[in-house]
Amino acid sequence: MAEPSTAAPPPPVTKSWADEAEEETNASATEPETSSVNVDALTIDENKNQPKLLDDPDDSNIQAVTSGDTPYTSAATFEDLNLSPELLKGLYVEMKFQKPSKIQAISLPMILNPPHRDLIAQAHNGSGKTTCFVLGMLSRVDPKVQAPQALCICPTRELAIQNTEVLRKMGKYTGIASECAVPMDSRDALPIAKRAPIMAQVVIGTPGTIKKWMSFKKLGATRLKILVFDEADQMLAEDGFKDDSLRIMKEIERVNSNCQVLLFSATFNDTVKNFVSRTVKNDHNKLFVKKEELSLDAVKQYKVHCPDELAKIEVIKDYIFEIGENVGQTIIFVRTRNSAKVLHKALVDLGYEVTSIQGALDHEERDKIVKEFRDGLTQVLISTDVLARGFDQQQVNLVINYDLPVKHTAVYTREPEPDCEVYLHRVGRAGRFGRKGAVFNLICDERDERLMSKIENHFGASVTEVRAQSVEDYKAALKEAGLLQ
């Protein structure tokens, strides 16, 4: 089983609070240009056991539905995939992998072997799906052709930068060039009309920037062999980036009828599944994990009843941080900017090294915050759900839901519904790739009680209660999660 690399990667450092993943909403109007974000080494190692040696809960129940008569053989080793020596060297030397995880063993033959059918793949956070599409892109690209051949679209700037880091690390010996297409601050950006056309073989970025580069004819699609949507449920949902995603797909289809489409995410709701089934080619392959398998058993979940919001802060500083001070890095998820500001100030005033990430920060500051967190310079990061999806940081063992995630609703007075998919993504930030992890849900009132109850019912799980002021309960919880001796 491949052990992830120990070098820490890039995220966060300082200031403020958090915000939701909507930086691309007005991208076409305001987004300056560019790319070449400073991408440092990353630590995302997606390797698990291989089919016959399954001992990880998230590897256990994968259903593959193939189309046509093409026989696909599960890959027991990376050599079974006929990868180039340069790519194998990147997997073994840089990524420190030993063998494909279950999801990789099943999906990679579908991606890499002719006739290169489209693929809809649902896979756990931490199961190795990033490696699936990154390896797919690197394998399909011809390094001798200096033009975009692989395109990966991500919902957030942070995820695009992270995926670029993984690709550059894995493809270190291949000579393949990559470009990171994310919004840049206007003062630093070269106007798009003045920039040279993209010649890198792989482009990874956010939908607004990619759509803009295409509209200005700086990013050509005629040679594209593979198009990847990471976190595809958000990319194709009505309230996500569906319009931009559709425009990009239509532009590619207009000039290129042979582009393979890969859609990866940890969650797919029925609406998105139906949309995807109509959008990709009829003879596509599918790969799904049963819903009950999505509970991420490696992460222990707890709930703490707090009489008010001030008590939430006290629980964090006096109990969770005090007792679990050496458990690794922590991400605290909040729902509003105001909660983030209050929490950030309270913890900083108490002497904690805390940073916060928010959409209102300029891009350079956000990148700096994320990098410092990845580099281990700060131990606690406060965020809204901008980092709930896909964010990989091996040292994160603890997630605190300061606020439970709720679905956005047009009717203000309606009884709030929990966003179970976002909850799953948040939980997935802890215990990456089979490591130990714990999640504490802070429950403040009857509304939170109902939300928590609905989340438990959705996943068919009972979340253990920890008494708010019981040192013994917190110690027992952290021990159960494997974070305390």
XYZ file of C-alpha atoms in Angstrom:
485
model
C 0.000 0.000 0.000
C 1.485 3.228 -1.092
C 2.339 5.653 1.583
C 1.735 9.252 0.648
C 4.644 11.507 0.379
C 5.701 13.225 3.525
C 6.517 16.550 1.960
C 3.791 18.984 2.809
C 2.074 21.010 0.086
C 0.780 24.510 -0.212
C -2.351 26.069 1.559
C -3.146 28.668 4.078
C -2.047 31.316 6.336
C -3.764 34.166 8.069
C -6.397 36.606 8.331
C -10.045 36.767 8.283
C -12.431 33.943 7.709
C -14.074 32.114 4.942
C -16.412 32.080 2.052
C -18.216 29.910 -0.368
C -16.915 28.609 -3.651
C -18.328 31.272 -5.895
C -15.303 33.161 -7.083
C -16.077 32.163 -10.645
C -19.617 33.524 -10.648
C -18.751 36.816 -12.262
C -15.536 35.623 -13.766
C -16.220 36.586 -17.330
C -16.688 40.209 -16.415
C -13.862 40.800 -14.000
C -11.401 37.980 -14.252
C -7.963 39.106 -15.319
C -5.696 36.674 -16.880
C -3.299 34.052 -16.419
C -1.823 31.038 -15.164
C 1.445 29.762 -14.046
C 0.462 29.834 -10.467
C 3.378 28.978 -8.249
C 2.916 25.276 -7.834
C 5.005 23.586 -5.182
C 5.417 19.974 -4.444
C 2.319 18.283 -3.248
C 1.522 15.416 -1.080
C -1.451 13.781 -2.434
C -0.937 10.160 -2.485
C -3.749 8.199 -3.636
C -2.975 4.676 -3.177
C -4.727 2.068 -1.402
C -4.816 -1.607 -1.619
C -5.410 -3.422 -4.751
C -8.455 -5.482 -5.662
C -7.517 -8.750 -3.986
C -6.193 -7.109 -0.829
C -9.070 -4.881 0.154
C -8.994 -3.753 3.749
C -10.155 -0.171 3.359
C -13.860 0.554 3.773
C -13.909 2.983 0.882
C -12.459 0.387 -1.492
C -15.014 -2.290 -0.851
C -18.106 -1.956 -3.003
C -17.521 -0.492 -6.455
C -19.876 -1.231 -9.316
C -18.570 -0.901 -12.878
C -21.005 -0.774 -15.799
C -19.222 -1.029 -19.133
C -20.626 -0.274 -22.547
C -20.137 -2.301 -25.714
C -18.020 -5.414 -26.155
C -14.707 -4.026 -24.924
C -13.277 -6.310 -22.221
C -11.514 -4.428 -19.419
C -9.058 -6.221 -17.180
C -8.485 -4.815 -13.705
C -4.899 -3.551 -13.300
C -3.047 -5.329 -10.514
C 0.073 -3.210 -11.109
C 0.839 0.073 -12.845
C 2.897 -1.930 -15.362
C -0.338 -3.601 -16.499
C -1.409 -0.221 -17.883
C 1.423 0.007 -20.449
C 2.554 3.373 -19.107
C 5.729 5.047 -20.324
C 8.909 4.487 -18.263
C 8.935 8.230 -17.478
C 5.406 8.084 -16.068
C 6.135 4.953 -14.049
C 9.167 6.701 -12.584
C 6.952 9.619 -11.515
C 4.489 7.242 -9.837
C 7.135 5.303 -7.917
C 9.810 7.925 -7.233
C 7.802 11.136 -6.846
C 4.383 9.903 -5.718
C 5.767 6.941 -3.731
C 2.999 4.655 -4.998
C 3.332 0.882 -4.989
C 0.192 -0.390 -6.700
C -3.154 0.968 -7.936
C -5.988 1.493 -5.478
C -9.262 -0.304 -6.177
C -10.795 2.670 -7.968
C -7.604 3.116 -10.024
C -7.358 -0.594 -10.861
C -10.894 -0.588 -12.276
C -11.130 2.855 -13.883
C -7.697 3.311 -15.466
C -8.099 0.500 -18.037
C -11.408 2.122 -19.073
C -9.720 5.513 -19.453
C -6.521 4.419 -21.178
C -7.617 1.625 -23.534
C -9.267 2.188 -26.935
C -11.941 3.032 -27.863
C -11.480 5.612 -25.066
C -15.113 5.769 -24.038
C -16.507 8.530 -21.823
C -16.590 7.669 -18.106
C -18.874 8.713 -15.257
C -17.093 7.815 -12.013
C -18.246 8.266 -8.452
C -15.498 7.649 -5.934
C -14.702 8.462 -2.322
C -12.648 11.367 -1.168
C -9.268 9.820 -0.525
C -9.797 6.770 -2.729
C -7.389 7.891 -5.424
C -9.677 9.463 -8.017
C -7.288 12.386 -8.587
C -4.617 9.945 -9.712
C -7.130 8.326 -12.092
C -7.743 11.406 -14.180
C -4.260 12.936 -13.797
C -2.677 9.675 -14.941
C -5.284 9.500 -17.698
C -4.360 12.962 -18.961
C -0.605 12.355 -18.797
C -0.971 9.031 -20.603
C -3.058 10.350 -23.485
C -0.817 13.344 -24.196
C 1.913 13.381 -26.880
C 4.816 15.429 -25.423
C 6.068 16.197 -28.941
C 2.880 18.066 -29.879
C 2.945 21.574 -28.401
C -0.780 22.222 -28.130
C -3.500 21.565 -25.529
C -4.438 17.875 -25.562
C -5.942 17.457 -22.069
C -8.265 19.821 -20.208
C -9.396 19.515 -16.564
C -12.087 21.814 -15.173
C -12.497 22.307 -11.401
C -15.054 24.303 -9.359
C -12.542 26.250 -7.232
C -9.221 27.949 -7.667
C -7.678 25.953 -4.808
C -8.652 22.612 -6.322
C -7.322 23.623 -9.758
C -3.964 24.630 -8.241
C -3.818 21.422 -6.227
C -4.552 19.230 -9.258
C -1.865 21.081 -11.212
C 0.608 20.339 -8.436
C -0.244 16.642 -8.562
C 0.113 16.565 -12.340
C 3.482 18.321 -12.304
C 4.755 16.012 -9.607
C 3.518 12.827 -11.285
C 4.636 13.970 -14.728
C 8.016 15.303 -13.604
C 10.029 13.054 -15.947
C 7.696 13.154 -18.965
C 8.524 16.581 -20.389
C 4.797 17.384 -20.497
C 3.992 21.070 -19.935
C 0.951 22.265 -17.981
C -0.889 25.531 -17.507
C -3.075 26.478 -14.531
C -6.026 28.572 -15.708
C -7.375 30.421 -12.674
C -8.416 34.027 -12.028
C -5.537 36.355 -11.252
C -5.466 39.790 -9.658
C -5.811 42.467 -12.317
C -2.711 44.358 -11.228
C -0.541 41.327 -11.941
C -2.310 39.936 -14.963
C -1.416 40.263 -18.601
C -4.564 41.234 -20.541
C -5.881 38.178 -22.310
C -5.780 39.839 -25.696
C -2.011 40.323 -25.332
C -1.047 36.899 -24.071
C 0.389 34.199 -26.311
C -1.747 31.216 -27.280
C -1.600 28.267 -24.893
C 0.925 25.672 -26.027
C 1.034 23.529 -22.870
C -0.234 19.991 -23.424
C -2.361 19.979 -20.242
C -4.567 22.819 -18.980
C -6.219 22.673 -15.538
C -8.427 25.498 -14.317
C -11.753 26.989 -13.320
C -14.679 27.272 -15.755
C -14.836 31.070 -16.028
C -11.154 31.417 -16.925
C -11.179 28.480 -19.344
C -14.318 29.777 -21.070
C -12.685 33.196 -21.404
C -9.462 31.793 -22.832
C -11.520 29.853 -25.372
C -13.652 32.845 -26.338
C -10.482 34.874 -27.008
C -9.131 31.956 -29.082
C -6.115 31.575 -26.824
C -7.051 28.014 -25.835
C -7.660 25.787 -28.822
C -9.724 22.596 -28.649
C -8.971 20.945 -32.002
C -6.287 18.637 -30.568
C -8.002 17.848 -27.255
C -8.079 14.130 -26.521
C -9.487 14.168 -23.006
C -11.775 16.506 -21.018
C -12.071 16.017 -17.241
C -14.648 17.487 -14.869
C -13.401 17.197 -11.285
C -16.193 17.487 -8.699
C -18.540 16.971 -11.619
C -21.685 17.186 -9.504
C -20.938 20.829 -8.724
C -19.707 21.559 -12.249
C -22.955 20.321 -13.804
C -25.560 21.197 -11.144
C -28.152 23.888 -11.834
C -26.829 26.077 -9.024
C -23.184 25.339 -9.859
C -21.257 25.992 -13.056
C -23.582 24.152 -15.416
C -23.869 26.977 -17.969
C -20.120 27.520 -18.260
C -19.519 23.773 -18.393
C -22.064 23.356 -21.198
C -20.560 26.204 -23.199
C -17.090 24.697 -22.895
C -18.363 21.264 -23.946
C -20.231 22.725 -26.924
C -17.173 24.676 -28.053
C -15.084 21.501 -27.927
C -17.737 19.449 -29.749
C -17.936 22.132 -32.475
C -14.321 21.530 -33.531
C -13.559 18.099 -32.101
C -15.758 15.003 -32.131
C -13.211 12.612 -30.626
C -12.649 14.094 -27.163
C -13.067 11.611 -24.299
C -15.071 13.045 -21.362
C -14.374 11.941 -17.767
C -16.650 13.024 -14.910
C -15.317 12.398 -11.400
C -16.835 13.208 -8.030
C -17.487 11.764 -4.597
C -21.224 12.455 -4.938
C -23.756 12.462 -7.771
C -27.381 13.274 -7.079
C -30.079 11.870 -9.352
C -30.616 15.162 -11.193
C -26.967 15.389 -12.141
C -26.799 11.687 -13.013
C -29.673 12.138 -15.452
C -28.135 15.266 -16.929
C -24.770 13.577 -17.344
C -26.320 10.515 -18.961
C -27.880 12.750 -21.611
C -24.778 14.868 -22.120
C -21.987 12.344 -22.558
C -21.936 9.843 -25.421
C -24.448 6.989 -25.265
C -21.782 4.302 -25.120
C -20.132 5.655 -21.961
C -18.863 3.573 -19.064
C -20.002 4.050 -15.464
C -18.425 3.407 -12.109
C -20.339 3.960 -8.868
C -19.867 3.308 -5.180
C -22.936 2.285 -3.179
C -24.345 5.113 -1.090
C -23.881 3.249 2.159
C -20.217 2.861 1.301
C -19.782 6.635 1.354
C -19.763 6.963 5.127
C -15.966 7.120 5.388
C -15.628 4.677 8.246
C -11.997 5.667 8.828
C -13.218 8.968 10.283
C -14.965 8.932 13.670
C -17.843 11.395 13.974
C -19.044 13.055 17.166
C -21.590 15.684 18.210
C -21.280 18.172 21.062
C -24.271 20.103 22.419
C -23.435 23.747 23.125
C -25.945 26.109 24.803
C -24.874 29.099 22.680
C -22.286 30.262 20.160
C -19.844 31.422 22.822
C -19.921 27.909 24.239
C -18.861 26.601 20.804
C -15.687 28.688 21.013
C -15.030 27.462 24.542
C -15.482 23.831 23.473
C -12.952 24.331 20.681
C -10.261 26.047 22.741
C -10.726 24.491 26.194
C -11.415 20.909 25.204
C -10.787 19.912 21.575
C -7.588 21.965 21.143
C -6.397 21.553 24.711
C -6.776 17.771 24.782
C -5.899 17.133 21.142
C -3.099 19.666 20.748
C -0.773 17.198 19.026
C -3.246 15.465 16.742
C -2.258 17.299 13.553
C -3.843 20.109 11.600
C -7.466 21.153 11.972
C -10.015 22.632 9.562
C -13.015 24.415 11.094
C -15.980 24.818 8.735
C -18.321 27.767 9.239
C -21.414 28.880 7.360
C -21.070 32.656 7.367
C -18.374 35.277 7.150
C -19.531 36.729 10.420
C -19.074 33.432 12.276
C -15.647 33.122 10.723
C -14.607 36.597 11.793
C -15.833 36.134 15.354
C -14.201 32.721 15.680
C -10.959 33.852 14.079
C -10.622 36.863 16.383
C -11.485 34.839 19.485
C -8.886 32.160 18.764
C -6.161 34.628 17.744
C -6.791 36.673 20.907
C -6.252 33.467 22.856
C -2.869 32.958 21.215
C -3.682 30.308 18.612
C -2.022 30.287 15.182
C -5.150 30.491 13.089
C -5.727 31.444 9.465
C -8.938 31.867 7.508
C -9.798 31.658 3.843
C -12.463 33.735 2.153
C -13.557 34.646 -1.330
C -13.169 38.366 -0.591
C -9.383 38.028 -0.230
C -7.405 38.706 -3.373
C -6.148 35.650 -5.205
C -2.556 36.066 -4.156
C -3.513 36.197 -0.484
C -5.717 33.110 -0.826
C -2.884 31.192 -2.484
C -0.528 32.257 0.283
C -2.952 31.123 2.989
C -3.459 27.743 1.379
C 0.269 27.253 0.819
C 1.230 28.090 4.388
C -1.346 25.661 5.729
C -0.094 22.920 3.413
C 3.478 23.671 4.409
C 2.508 23.198 8.057
C 3.263 26.785 9.070
C -0.211 27.115 10.560
C -2.159 24.447 12.409
C -5.753 25.688 12.221
C -7.665 26.835 9.157
C -11.151 28.362 9.294
C -13.040 28.010 6.020
C -16.444 27.902 4.428
C -17.122 25.170 1.924
C -14.658 26.588 -0.587
C -12.279 23.914 0.776
C -14.873 21.206 1.462
C -14.293 19.580 -1.914
C -11.182 17.830 -3.059
C -8.727 19.638 -0.782
C -5.935 17.262 0.185
C -3.690 17.788 3.164
C -2.211 14.699 4.723
C -1.726 16.228 8.188
C -5.407 17.137 8.656
C -6.720 14.717 11.256
C -9.428 16.884 12.764
C -12.463 18.587 11.232
C -14.820 20.740 13.314
C -18.243 21.642 11.937
C -18.766 24.930 13.768
C -21.928 25.199 11.659
C -23.630 22.248 9.983
C -23.987 22.593 6.200
C -27.453 23.531 4.947
C -28.884 23.690 1.462
C -29.517 27.118 0.026
C -33.216 27.737 -0.328
C -35.198 30.482 -1.986
C -37.824 30.485 0.730
C -36.355 32.213 3.761
C -38.778 30.777 6.288
C -38.583 27.198 5.098
C -37.315 24.569 7.497
C -33.634 24.233 6.547
C -32.475 20.980 5.042
C -28.974 19.654 5.677
C -26.646 19.448 2.703
C -25.574 15.844 3.157
C -23.260 15.875 0.163
C -21.354 18.852 1.538
C -21.236 17.128 4.927
C -19.675 14.101 3.253
C -17.105 16.290 1.524
C -16.267 18.062 4.796
C -15.838 14.787 6.646
C -13.577 13.683 3.819
C -11.013 16.372 4.673
C -9.961 14.339 7.727
C -8.368 10.929 7.584
C -7.242 11.222 3.964
C -6.271 7.970 2.259
C -7.119 5.692 5.139
C -5.437 7.731 7.870
C -7.048 8.323 11.246
C -9.428 11.216 11.657
C -12.187 12.717 13.799
C -15.053 15.105 13.121
C -16.757 17.131 15.870
C -20.184 18.590 15.045
C -21.130 21.492 17.325
C -24.889 21.505 17.973
C -26.361 24.723 19.316
C -30.158 24.596 19.195
C -33.195 22.573 18.116
C -32.584 23.539 14.502
C -29.091 22.048 14.649
C -30.548 18.984 16.380
C -32.948 18.424 13.484
C -30.197 18.945 10.915
C -27.900 16.469 12.685
C -30.698 13.938 12.974
C -31.420 14.174 9.240
C -27.724 13.727 8.441
C -27.594 10.621 10.631
C -30.711 9.225 8.972
C -29.354 9.953 5.506
C -26.177 7.979 6.104
C -27.817 5.387 8.324
C -25.339 6.116 11.105
C -25.557 7.128 14.735
C -23.140 9.929 15.651
C -21.777 9.538 19.182
C -22.466 12.375 21.628
C -19.591 13.916 23.571
C -20.567 15.880 26.676
C -19.544 19.505 26.255
C -17.521 19.789 29.454
C -16.338 16.225 29.909
C -12.573 15.861 29.569
C -13.021 12.092 29.754
C -15.439 12.081 26.810
C -13.085 14.066 24.572
C -10.149 11.840 25.488
C -12.202 8.734 24.798
C -13.346 10.136 21.451
C -9.826 11.032 20.315
C -8.530 7.642 21.461
C -11.287 5.870 19.547
C -10.315 7.889 16.468
C -6.709 6.793 16.916
C -5.491 10.334 17.582
C -4.604 9.947 21.253
C -2.609 7.276 23.064
